[in-house]
Amino acid sequence: MEVHLAGTLLKLLQGDIVEQEVEAVVNAANTGLWGGGGVDGAIHRAGGTKIAEECRRIREERGGCPVGEAVITTGGKLKARYVIHTVGPIWRGGQGGEDELLASAYYNSLKLAKEREIKSLAFPSISTGAYGFPVERAARIAMATVKDFLTRNPAAFEEVRFVLFSPEALKAYEGALMEVLATA
Ligand code: AR6
């Protein structure tokens, strides 16, 4: 599914985040930037040791990356030139500010990409794997946050894509995007 939103092409597709030919891919990281499983593991495996070296430097200089914030490193051997590492919330039932923290993770990733004049970026479905955030709820937050950012920042990017691992996740994001587009 593809739509134009305030001058940016927004694409939803099924695939693998590490294969994306975009300027920056977003990583679903942890606060220590230690690497891990899922998207994080795949990005570090494919991108090589340069990414982990820069993550270590960020950890030493500022203690890592708080939940809801974002930092940037090289893409190492990835096709993408940069990796934006963001940390989504761990799902604890929804009463601990998880929705707002997930929105911040998306918003701050987009803000950092814009500041660096990155023109194309790819997101995974942050927090919906190891961190257990319900995918439909996460999809609505992701789509609403992206729509809000793009509307406030016309032509900020050429393309923003969401790379969903499963057909079920793609469906959830497509449904959420249609919902968000239908509301003013
Ligand atoms: N490409 C696209 N999507 C993927 C890929 C891939 N290669 N691999 C998994 N997914 P997760 P989180 C999907 O667990 O929930 C790590 O250990 C997956 O199906 O990667 O934010 C970190 O170090 C799911 O829908 O991220 C953290 O400790 C989504 O990506 C923790 O996990 C996110 O799953 C972060 O957990």
JSON list of C-alpha atoms and ligand atoms in Angstrom, two decimals:
[
{"chain": "A", "resi": 1, "resn": "MET", "atom": "CA", "xyz": [0.00, 0.00, 0.00]},
{"chain": "A", "resi": 2, "resn": "GLU", "atom": "CA", "xyz": [1.27, 3.49, -0.92]},
{"chain": "A", "resi": 3, "resn": "VAL", "atom": "CA", "xyz": [-0.05, 6.97, -0.21]},
{"chain": "A", "resi": 4, "resn": "HIS", "atom": "CA", "xyz": [1.27, 10.48, -0.61]},
{"chain": "A", "resi": 5, "resn": "LEU", "atom": "CA", "xyz": [1.13, 12.48, 2.61]},
{"chain": "A", "resi": 6, "resn": "ALA", "atom": "CA", "xyz": [2.14, 16.14, 2.51]},
{"chain": "A", "resi": 7, "resn": "GLY", "atom": "CA", "xyz": [4.77, 15.52, -0.15]},
{"chain": "A", "resi": 8, "resn": "THR", "atom": "CA", "xyz": [6.21, 12.29, 1.29]},
{"chain": "A", "resi": 9, "resn": "LEU", "atom": "CA", "xyz": [5.54, 8.85, -0.18]},
{"chain": "A", "resi": 10, "resn": "LEU", "atom": "CA", "xyz": [4.42, 6.54, 2.64]},
{"chain": "A", "resi": 11, "resn": "LYS", "atom": "CA", "xyz": [4.75, 2.84, 1.77]},
{"chain": "A", "resi": 12, "resn": "LEU", "atom": "CA", "xyz": [3.72, -0.26, 3.72]},
{"chain": "A", "resi": 13, "resn": "LEU", "atom": "CA", "xyz": [5.23, -3.55, 2.63]},
{"chain": "A", "resi": 14, "resn": "GLN", "atom": "CA", "xyz": [6.09, -7.03, 3.82]},
{"chain": "A", "resi": 15, "resn": "GLY", "atom": "CA", "xyz": [9.81, -7.77, 3.97]},
{"chain": "A", "resi": 16, "resn": "ASP", "atom": "CA", "xyz": [13.09, -7.78, 5.85]},
{"chain": "A", "resi": 17, "resn": "ILE", "atom": "CA", "xyz": [14.35, -4.48, 7.26]},
{"chain": "A", "resi": 18, "resn": "VAL", "atom": "CA", "xyz": [18.02, -5.31, 6.57]},
{"chain": "A", "resi": 19, "resn": "GLU", "atom": "CA", "xyz": [17.41, -5.62, 2.82]},
{"chain": "A", "resi": 20, "resn": "GLN", "atom": "CA", "xyz": [15.99, -2.11, 2.36]},
{"chain": "A", "resi": 21, "resn": "GLU", "atom": "CA", "xyz": [17.68, 0.26, -0.06]},
{"chain": "A", "resi": 22, "resn": "VAL", "atom": "CA", "xyz": [16.97, 3.48, 1.79]},
{"chain": "A", "resi": 23, "resn": "GLU", "atom": "CA", "xyz": [19.24, 6.07, 3.35]},
{"chain": "A", "resi": 24, "resn": "ALA", "atom": "CA", "xyz": [18.45, 5.00, 6.92]},
{"chain": "A", "resi": 25, "resn": "VAL", "atom": "CA", "xyz": [16.84, 2.00, 8.57]},
{"chain": "A", "resi": 26, "resn": "VAL", "atom": "CA", "xyz": [15.36, 2.27, 12.05]},
{"chain": "A", "resi": 27, "resn": "ASN", "atom": "CA", "xyz": [16.37, -0.32, 14.64]},
{"chain": "A", "resi": 28, "resn": "ALA", "atom": "CA", "xyz": [14.12, -1.56, 17.46]},
{"chain": "A", "resi": 29, "resn": "ALA", "atom": "CA", "xyz": [16.93, -1.35, 20.02]},
{"chain": "A", "resi": 30, "resn": "ASN", "atom": "CA", "xyz": [17.27, -1.55, 23.83]},
{"chain": "A", "resi": 31, "resn": "THR", "atom": "CA", "xyz": [18.33, 1.28, 26.15]},
{"chain": "A", "resi": 32, "resn": "GLY", "atom": "CA", "xyz": [21.90, -0.05, 26.47]},
{"chain": "A", "resi": 33, "resn": "LEU", "atom": "CA", "xyz": [22.31, -0.37, 22.67]},
{"chain": "A", "resi": 34, "resn": "TRP", "atom": "CA", "xyz": [23.65, -3.86, 23.39]},
{"chain": "A", "resi": 35, "resn": "GLY", "atom": "CA", "xyz": [22.21, -5.60, 20.36]},
{"chain": "A", "resi": 36, "resn": "GLY", "atom": "CA", "xyz": [19.81, -8.49, 20.86]},
{"chain": "A", "resi": 37, "resn": "GLY", "atom": "CA", "xyz": [17.34, -10.60, 18.89]},
{"chain": "A", "resi": 38, "resn": "GLY", "atom": "CA", "xyz": [14.69, -9.72, 16.29]},
{"chain": "A", "resi": 39, "resn": "VAL", "atom": "CA", "xyz": [15.31, -6.61, 14.20]},
{"chain": "A", "resi": 40, "resn": "ASP", "atom": "CA", "xyz": [18.28, -5.60, 16.37]},
{"chain": "A", "resi": 41, "resn": "GLY", "atom": "CA", "xyz": [20.02, -8.94, 15.91]},
{"chain": "A", "resi": 42, "resn": "ALA", "atom": "CA", "xyz": [19.39, -8.94, 12.16]},
{"chain": "A", "resi": 43, "resn": "ILE", "atom": "CA", "xyz": [20.73, -5.38, 11.74]},
{"chain": "A", "resi": 44, "resn": "HIS", "atom": "CA", "xyz": [23.92, -6.05, 13.74]},
{"chain": "A", "resi": 45, "resn": "ARG", "atom": "CA", "xyz": [24.54, -9.36, 11.95]},
{"chain": "A", "resi": 46, "resn": "ALA", "atom": "CA", "xyz": [24.14, -7.86, 8.49]},
{"chain": "A", "resi": 47, "resn": "GLY", "atom": "CA", "xyz": [25.76, -4.50, 9.26]},
{"chain": "A", "resi": 48, "resn": "GLY", "atom": "CA", "xyz": [28.94, -5.80, 10.92]},
{"chain": "A", "resi": 49, "resn": "THR", "atom": "CA", "xyz": [30.99, -4.62, 13.89]},
{"chain": "A", "resi": 50, "resn": "LYS", "atom": "CA", "xyz": [31.14, -0.89, 13.00]},
{"chain": "A", "resi": 51, "resn": "ILE", "atom": "CA", "xyz": [27.56, -0.44, 14.23]},
{"chain": "A", "resi": 52, "resn": "ALA", "atom": "CA", "xyz": [28.35, -2.06, 17.61]},
{"chain": "A", "resi": 53, "resn": "GLU", "atom": "CA", "xyz": [31.49, 0.08, 17.96]},
{"chain": "A", "resi": 54, "resn": "GLU", "atom": "CA", "xyz": [29.49, 3.29, 17.49]},
{"chain": "A", "resi": 55, "resn": "CYS", "atom": "CA", "xyz": [26.82, 1.99, 19.88]},
{"chain": "A", "resi": 56, "resn": "ARG", "atom": "CA", "xyz": [29.54, 1.42, 22.50]},
{"chain": "A", "resi": 57, "resn": "ARG", "atom": "CA", "xyz": [30.79, 4.98, 22.05]},
{"chain": "A", "resi": 58, "resn": "ILE", "atom": "CA", "xyz": [27.25, 6.36, 22.54]},
{"chain": "A", "resi": 59, "resn": "ARG", "atom": "CA", "xyz": [26.86, 4.16, 25.64]},
{"chain": "A", "resi": 60, "resn": "GLU", "atom": "CA", "xyz": [30.11, 5.48, 27.10]},
{"chain": "A", "resi": 61, "resn": "GLU", "atom": "CA", "xyz": [29.37, 9.11, 26.24]},
{"chain": "A", "resi": 62, "resn": "ARG", "atom": "CA", "xyz": [25.70, 9.34, 27.26]},
{"chain": "A", "resi": 63, "resn": "GLY", "atom": "CA", "xyz": [24.70, 6.04, 28.79]},
{"chain": "A", "resi": 64, "resn": "GLY", "atom": "CA", "xyz": [22.79, 4.66, 25.79]},
{"chain": "A", "resi": 65, "resn": "CYS", "atom": "CA", "xyz": [19.34, 5.68, 24.56]},
{"chain": "A", "resi": 66, "resn": "PRO", "atom": "CA", "xyz": [16.33, 6.24, 26.86]},
{"chain": "A", "resi": 67, "resn": "VAL", "atom": "CA", "xyz": [12.94, 4.72, 25.96]},
{"chain": "A", "resi": 68, "resn": "GLY", "atom": "CA", "xyz": [11.18, 6.93, 23.40]},
{"chain": "A", "resi": 69, "resn": "GLU", "atom": "CA", "xyz": [14.36, 8.57, 22.13]},
{"chain": "A", "resi": 70, "resn": "ALA", "atom": "CA", "xyz": [16.63, 7.93, 19.13]},
{"chain": "A", "resi": 71, "resn": "VAL", "atom": "CA", "xyz": [20.34, 7.96, 18.23]},
{"chain": "A", "resi": 72, "resn": "ILE", "atom": "CA", "xyz": [22.16, 7.48, 14.92]},
{"chain": "A", "resi": 73, "resn": "THR", "atom": "CA", "xyz": [25.12, 5.38, 13.79]},
{"chain": "A", "resi": 74, "resn": "THR", "atom": "CA", "xyz": [26.65, 4.23, 10.53]},
{"chain": "A", "resi": 75, "resn": "GLY", "atom": "CA", "xyz": [24.88, 1.50, 8.60]},
{"chain": "A", "resi": 76, "resn": "GLY", "atom": "CA", "xyz": [28.15, -0.40, 8.33]},
{"chain": "A", "resi": 77, "resn": "LYS", "atom": "CA", "xyz": [27.82, -3.05, 5.64]},
{"chain": "A", "resi": 78, "resn": "LEU", "atom": "CA", "xyz": [24.06, -2.55, 5.22]},
{"chain": "A", "resi": 79, "resn": "LYS", "atom": "CA", "xyz": [22.67, -1.08, 2.00]},
{"chain": "A", "resi": 80, "resn": "ALA", "atom": "CA", "xyz": [21.43, 1.78, 4.19]},
{"chain": "A", "resi": 81, "resn": "ARG", "atom": "CA", "xyz": [24.02, 4.43, 5.03]},
{"chain": "A", "resi": 82, "resn": "TYR", "atom": "CA", "xyz": [22.70, 5.00, 8.56]},
{"chain": "A", "resi": 83, "resn": "VAL", "atom": "CA", "xyz": [20.92, 3.16, 11.35]},
{"chain": "A", "resi": 84, "resn": "ILE", "atom": "CA", "xyz": [18.63, 5.17, 13.61]},
{"chain": "A", "resi": 85, "resn": "HIS", "atom": "CA", "xyz": [18.35, 3.25, 16.88]},
{"chain": "A", "resi": 86, "resn": "THR", "atom": "CA", "xyz": [15.19, 3.90, 18.83]},
{"chain": "A", "resi": 87, "resn": "VAL", "atom": "CA", "xyz": [13.86, 2.19, 21.93]},
{"chain": "A", "resi": 88, "resn": "GLY", "atom": "CA", "xyz": [10.19, 1.33, 22.20]},
{"chain": "A", "resi": 89, "resn": "PRO", "atom": "CA", "xyz": [8.45, 0.62, 25.51]},
{"chain": "A", "resi": 90, "resn": "ILE", "atom": "CA", "xyz": [8.02, -2.84, 27.00]},
{"chain": "A", "resi": 91, "resn": "TRP", "atom": "CA", "xyz": [4.27, -3.60, 27.10]},
{"chain": "A", "resi": 92, "resn": "ARG", "atom": "CA", "xyz": [3.07, -3.82, 30.70]},
{"chain": "A", "resi": 93, "resn": "GLY", "atom": "CA", "xyz": [-0.69, -3.71, 30.16]},
{"chain": "A", "resi": 94, "resn": "GLY", "atom": "CA", "xyz": [-1.03, -0.19, 28.80]},
{"chain": "A", "resi": 95, "resn": "GLN", "atom": "CA", "xyz": [-1.24, 1.83, 32.02]},
{"chain": "A", "resi": 96, "resn": "GLY", "atom": "CA", "xyz": [2.43, 2.81, 32.19]},
{"chain": "A", "resi": 97, "resn": "GLY", "atom": "CA", "xyz": [2.53, 5.41, 29.42]},
{"chain": "A", "resi": 98, "resn": "GLU", "atom": "CA", "xyz": [3.36, 2.82, 26.75]},
{"chain": "A", "resi": 99, "resn": "ASP", "atom": "CA", "xyz": [1.27, 4.54, 24.06]},
{"chain": "A", "resi": 100, "resn": "GLU", "atom": "CA", "xyz": [3.00, 7.90, 24.52]},
{"chain": "A", "resi": 101, "resn": "LEU", "atom": "CA", "xyz": [6.45, 6.31, 24.67]},
{"chain": "A", "resi": 102, "resn": "LEU", "atom": "CA", "xyz": [5.83, 4.39, 21.45]},
{"chain": "A", "resi": 103, "resn": "ALA", "atom": "CA", "xyz": [4.65, 7.60, 19.74]},
{"chain": "A", "resi": 104, "resn": "SER", "atom": "CA", "xyz": [7.82, 9.34, 20.97]},
{"chain": "A", "resi": 105, "resn": "ALA", "atom": "CA", "xyz": [10.02, 6.59, 19.56]},
{"chain": "A", "resi": 106, "resn": "TYR", "atom": "CA", "xyz": [8.52, 7.18, 16.10]},
{"chain": "A", "resi": 107, "resn": "TYR", "atom": "CA", "xyz": [8.44, 10.96, 16.42]},
{"chain": "A", "resi": 108, "resn": "ASN", "atom": "CA", "xyz": [12.04, 11.28, 17.62]},
{"chain": "A", "resi": 109, "resn": "SER", "atom": "CA", "xyz": [13.29, 8.93, 14.89]},
{"chain": "A", "resi": 110, "resn": "LEU", "atom": "CA", "xyz": [11.58, 11.07, 12.24]},
{"chain": "A", "resi": 111, "resn": "LYS", "atom": "CA", "xyz": [12.91, 14.26, 13.86]},
{"chain": "A", "resi": 112, "resn": "LEU", "atom": "CA", "xyz": [16.48, 12.95, 13.90]},
{"chain": "A", "resi": 113, "resn": "ALA", "atom": "CA", "xyz": [16.21, 11.82, 10.27]},
{"chain": "A", "resi": 114, "resn": "LYS", "atom": "CA", "xyz": [14.92, 15.24, 9.23]},
{"chain": "A", "resi": 115, "resn": "GLU", "atom": "CA", "xyz": [17.69, 17.04, 11.15]},
{"chain": "A", "resi": 116, "resn": "ARG", "atom": "CA", "xyz": [20.28, 14.91, 9.32]},
{"chain": "A", "resi": 117, "resn": "GLU", "atom": "CA", "xyz": [18.56, 15.64, 5.99]},
{"chain": "A", "resi": 118, "resn": "ILE", "atom": "CA", "xyz": [17.93, 11.96, 5.39]},
{"chain": "A", "resi": 119, "resn": "LYS", "atom": "CA", "xyz": [15.53, 11.62, 2.48]},
{"chain": "A", "resi": 120, "resn": "SER", "atom": "CA", "xyz": [14.37, 8.01, 2.77]},
{"chain": "A", "resi": 121, "resn": "LEU", "atom": "CA", "xyz": [13.92, 5.76, 5.77]},
{"chain": "A", "resi": 122, "resn": "ALA", "atom": "CA", "xyz": [12.46, 2.40, 6.73]},
{"chain": "A", "resi": 123, "resn": "PHE", "atom": "CA", "xyz": [10.79, 1.48, 10.03]},
{"chain": "A", "resi": 124, "resn": "PRO", "atom": "CA", "xyz": [10.08, -1.93, 11.50]},
{"chain": "A", "resi": 125, "resn": "SER", "atom": "CA", "xyz": [7.11, -2.50, 13.80]},
{"chain": "A", "resi": 126, "resn": "ILE", "atom": "CA", "xyz": [8.71, -1.19, 16.99]},
{"chain": "A", "resi": 127, "resn": "SER", "atom": "CA", "xyz": [7.89, -2.91, 20.32]},
{"chain": "A", "resi": 128, "resn": "THR", "atom": "CA", "xyz": [5.64, -5.62, 18.81]},
{"chain": "A", "resi": 129, "resn": "GLY", "atom": "CA", "xyz": [8.13, -8.50, 19.08]},
{"chain": "A", "resi": 130, "resn": "ALA", "atom": "CA", "xyz": [10.13, -9.19, 22.24]},
{"chain": "A", "resi": 131, "resn": "TYR", "atom": "CA", "xyz": [8.56, -6.13, 23.93]},
{"chain": "A", "resi": 132, "resn": "GLY", "atom": "CA", "xyz": [5.04, -7.54, 23.52]},
{"chain": "A", "resi": 133, "resn": "PHE", "atom": "CA", "xyz": [3.08, -4.43, 22.43]},
{"chain": "A", "resi": 134, "resn": "PRO", "atom": "CA", "xyz": [-0.23, -5.50, 20.79]},
{"chain": "A", "resi": 135, "resn": "VAL", "atom": "CA", "xyz": [0.30, -5.05, 17.06]},
{"chain": "A", "resi": 136, "resn": "GLU", "atom": "CA", "xyz": [-3.02, -3.41, 16.15]},
{"chain": "A", "resi": 137, "resn": "ARG", "atom": "CA", "xyz": [-2.68, -0.82, 18.87]},
{"chain": "A", "resi": 138, "resn": "ALA", "atom": "CA", "xyz": [0.97, -0.22, 17.93]},
{"chain": "A", "resi": 139, "resn": "ALA", "atom": "CA", "xyz": [0.02, 0.14, 14.25]},
{"chain": "A", "resi": 140, "resn": "ARG", "atom": "CA", "xyz": [-2.56, 2.85, 15.03]},
{"chain": "A", "resi": 141, "resn": "ILE", "atom": "CA", "xyz": [-0.01, 4.78, 17.08]},
{"chain": "A", "resi": 142, "resn": "ALA", "atom": "CA", "xyz": [2.67, 4.42, 14.40]},
{"chain": "A", "resi": 143, "resn": "MET", "atom": "CA", "xyz": [0.39, 5.59, 11.58]},
{"chain": "A", "resi": 144, "resn": "ALA", "atom": "CA", "xyz": [-1.09, 8.48, 13.57]},
{"chain": "A", "resi": 145, "resn": "THR", "atom": "CA", "xyz": [2.37, 9.68, 14.62]},
{"chain": "A", "resi": 146, "resn": "VAL", "atom": "CA", "xyz": [3.79, 9.51, 11.11]},
{"chain": "A", "resi": 147, "resn": "LYS", "atom": "CA", "xyz": [0.79, 11.30, 9.68]},
{"chain": "A", "resi": 148, "resn": "ASP", "atom": "CA", "xyz": [1.12, 14.02, 12.31]},
{"chain": "A", "resi": 149, "resn": "PHE", "atom": "CA", "xyz": [4.85, 14.48, 11.69]},
{"chain": "A", "resi": 150, "resn": "LEU", "atom": "CA", "xyz": [4.52, 14.57, 7.90]},
{"chain": "A", "resi": 151, "resn": "THR", "atom": "CA", "xyz": [1.64, 17.03, 8.05]},
{"chain": "A", "resi": 152, "resn": "ARG", "atom": "CA", "xyz": [3.66, 19.37, 10.25]},
{"chain": "A", "resi": 153, "resn": "ASN", "atom": "CA", "xyz": [6.80, 18.94, 8.10]},
{"chain": "A", "resi": 154, "resn": "PRO", "atom": "CA", "xyz": [5.70, 19.08, 4.46]},
{"chain": "A", "resi": 155, "resn": "ALA", "atom": "CA", "xyz": [8.07, 17.37, 1.99]},
{"chain": "A", "resi": 156, "resn": "ALA", "atom": "CA", "xyz": [10.39, 16.41, 4.86]},
{"chain": "A", "resi": 157, "resn": "PHE", "atom": "CA", "xyz": [11.26, 13.14, 3.09]},
{"chain": "A", "resi": 158, "resn": "GLU", "atom": "CA", "xyz": [11.00, 11.54, -0.31]},
{"chain": "A", "resi": 159, "resn": "GLU", "atom": "CA", "xyz": [9.91, 8.25, 1.21]},
{"chain": "A", "resi": 160, "resn": "VAL", "atom": "CA", "xyz": [9.04, 6.68, 4.54]},
{"chain": "A", "resi": 161, "resn": "ARG", "atom": "CA", "xyz": [8.39, 2.95, 4.47]},
{"chain": "A", "resi": 162, "resn": "PHE", "atom": "CA", "xyz": [7.20, 0.44, 7.03]},
{"chain": "A", "resi": 163, "resn": "VAL", "atom": "CA", "xyz": [8.66, -3.01, 6.57]},
{"chain": "A", "resi": 164, "resn": "LEU", "atom": "CA", "xyz": [6.45, -5.60, 8.23]},
{"chain": "A", "resi": 165, "resn": "PHE", "atom": "CA", "xyz": [7.70, -9.11, 8.80]},
{"chain": "A", "resi": 166, "resn": "SER", "atom": "CA", "xyz": [4.39, -11.03, 8.54]},
{"chain": "A", "resi": 167, "resn": "PRO", "atom": "CA", "xyz": [1.24, -10.73, 6.41]},
{"chain": "A", "resi": 168, "resn": "GLU", "atom": "CA", "xyz": [-0.73, -10.26, 9.67]},
{"chain": "A", "resi": 169, "resn": "ALA", "atom": "CA", "xyz": [1.40, -7.29, 10.69]},
{"chain": "A", "resi": 170, "resn": "LEU", "atom": "CA", "xyz": [1.11, -5.76, 7.20]},
{"chain": "A", "resi": 171, "resn": "LYS", "atom": "CA", "xyz": [-2.68, -6.10, 7.43]},
{"chain": "A", "resi": 172, "resn": "ALA", "atom": "CA", "xyz": [-2.74, -4.40, 10.83]},
{"chain": "A", "resi": 173, "resn": "TYR", "atom": "CA", "xyz": [-0.70, -1.46, 9.51]},
{"chain": "A", "resi": 174, "resn": "GLU", "atom": "CA", "xyz": [-2.82, -1.15, 6.35]},
{"chain": "A", "resi": 175, "resn": "GLY", "atom": "CA", "xyz": [-5.99, -1.08, 8.45]},
{"chain": "A", "resi": 176, "resn": "ALA", "atom": "CA", "xyz": [-4.49, 1.50, 10.79]},
{"chain": "A", "resi": 177, "resn": "LEU", "atom": "CA", "xyz": [-3.37, 3.72, 7.91]},
{"chain": "A", "resi": 178, "resn": "MET", "atom": "CA", "xyz": [-6.85, 3.64, 6.36]},
{"chain": "A", "resi": 179, "resn": "GLU", "atom": "CA", "xyz": [-8.36, 4.56, 9.73]},
{"chain": "A", "resi": 180, "resn": "VAL", "atom": "CA", "xyz": [-5.92, 7.42, 10.25]},
{"chain": "A", "resi": 181, "resn": "LEU", "atom": "CA", "xyz": [-6.47, 8.76, 6.72]},
{"chain": "A", "resi": 182, "resn": "ALA", "atom": "CA", "xyz": [-10.24, 8.74, 7.26]},
{"chain": "A", "resi": 183, "resn": "THR", "atom": "CA", "xyz": [-9.98, 10.98, 10.32]},
{"chain": "A", "resi": 184, "resn": "ALA", "atom": "CA", "xyz": [-9.25, 14.65, 9.74]},
{"chain": "B", "resi": 1, "resn": "AR6", "atom": "N1", "xyz": [12.72, -7.24, 9.43]},
{"chain": "B", "resi": 1, "resn": "AR6", "atom": "C1", "xyz": [11.52, -6.67, 9.74]},
{"chain": "B", "resi": 1, "resn": "AR6", "atom": "N2", "xyz": [10.82, -6.97, 10.85]},
{"chain": "B", "resi": 1, "resn": "AR6", "atom": "C2", "xyz": [11.35, -7.87, 11.69]},
{"chain": "B", "resi": 1, "resn": "AR6", "atom": "C3", "xyz": [12.59, -8.52, 11.46]},
{"chain": "B", "resi": 1, "resn": "AR6", "atom": "C4", "xyz": [13.29, -8.16, 10.26]},
{"chain": "B", "resi": 1, "resn": "AR6", "atom": "N3", "xyz": [14.45, -8.71, 9.93]},
{"chain": "B", "resi": 1, "resn": "AR6", "atom": "N4", "xyz": [12.84, -9.36, 12.49]},
{"chain": "B", "resi": 1, "resn": "AR6", "atom": "C5", "xyz": [11.80, -9.26, 13.35]},
{"chain": "B", "resi": 1, "resn": "AR6", "atom": "N5", "xyz": [10.88, -8.38, 12.86]},
{"chain": "B", "resi": 1, "resn": "AR6", "atom": "P1", "xyz": [11.62, -7.02, 17.88]},
{"chain": "B", "resi": 1, "resn": "AR6", "atom": "P2", "xyz": [10.89, -5.05, 19.97]},
{"chain": "B", "resi": 1, "resn": "AR6", "atom": "C6", "xyz": [9.61, -7.92, 13.46]},
{"chain": "B", "resi": 1, "resn": "AR6", "atom": "O1", "xyz": [11.58, -8.11, 18.89]},
{"chain": "B", "resi": 1, "resn": "AR6", "atom": "O2", "xyz": [9.60, -5.72, 20.24]},
{"chain": "B", "resi": 1, "resn": "AR6", "atom": "C7", "xyz": [15.68, -7.02, 20.77]},
{"chain": "B", "resi": 1, "resn": "AR6", "atom": "O3", "xyz": [16.30, -8.09, 21.44]},
{"chain": "B", "resi": 1, "resn": "AR6", "atom": "C8", "xyz": [9.01, -8.77, 14.56]},
{"chain": "B", "resi": 1, "resn": "AR6", "atom": "O4", "xyz": [8.22, -9.80, 14.00]},
{"chain": "B", "resi": 1, "resn": "AR6", "atom": "O5", "xyz": [12.76, -6.97, 16.93]},
{"chain": "B", "resi": 1, "resn": "AR6", "atom": "O6", "xyz": [10.93, -3.56, 19.88]},
{"chain": "B", "resi": 1, "resn": "AR6", "atom": "C9", "xyz": [16.25, -5.66, 21.19]},
{"chain": "B", "resi": 1, "resn": "AR6", "atom": "O7", "xyz": [17.61, -5.74, 21.54]},
{"chain": "B", "resi": 1, "resn": "AR6", "atom": "C10", "xyz": [8.19, -7.77, 15.33]},
{"chain": "B", "resi": 1, "resn": "AR6", "atom": "O8", "xyz": [6.91, -7.60, 14.73]},
{"chain": "B", "resi": 1, "resn": "AR6", "atom": "O9", "xyz": [11.61, -5.55, 18.62]},
{"chain": "B", "resi": 1, "resn": "AR6", "atom": "C11", "xyz": [15.39, -5.28, 22.35]},
{"chain": "B", "resi": 1, "resn": "AR6", "atom": "O10", "xyz": [15.88, -5.81, 23.56]},
{"chain": "B", "resi": 1, "resn": "AR6", "atom": "C12", "xyz": [8.94, -6.45, 15.16]},
{"chain": "B", "resi": 1, "resn": "AR6", "atom": "O11", "xyz": [9.86, -6.69, 14.09]},
{"chain": "B", "resi": 1, "resn": "AR6", "atom": "C13", "xyz": [14.04, -5.90, 22.03]},
{"chain": "B", "resi": 1, "resn": "AR6", "atom": "O12", "xyz": [14.31, -7.00, 21.16]},
{"chain": "B", "resi": 1, "resn": "AR6", "atom": "C14", "xyz": [9.70, -5.99, 16.38]},
{"chain": "B", "resi": 1, "resn": "AR6", "atom": "O13", "xyz": [10.25, -7.07, 17.08]},
{"chain": "B", "resi": 1, "resn": "AR6", "atom": "C15", "xyz": [13.15, -4.93, 21.30]},
{"chain": "B", "resi": 1, "resn": "AR6", "atom": "O14", "xyz": [11.89, -5.52, 21.13]}
]
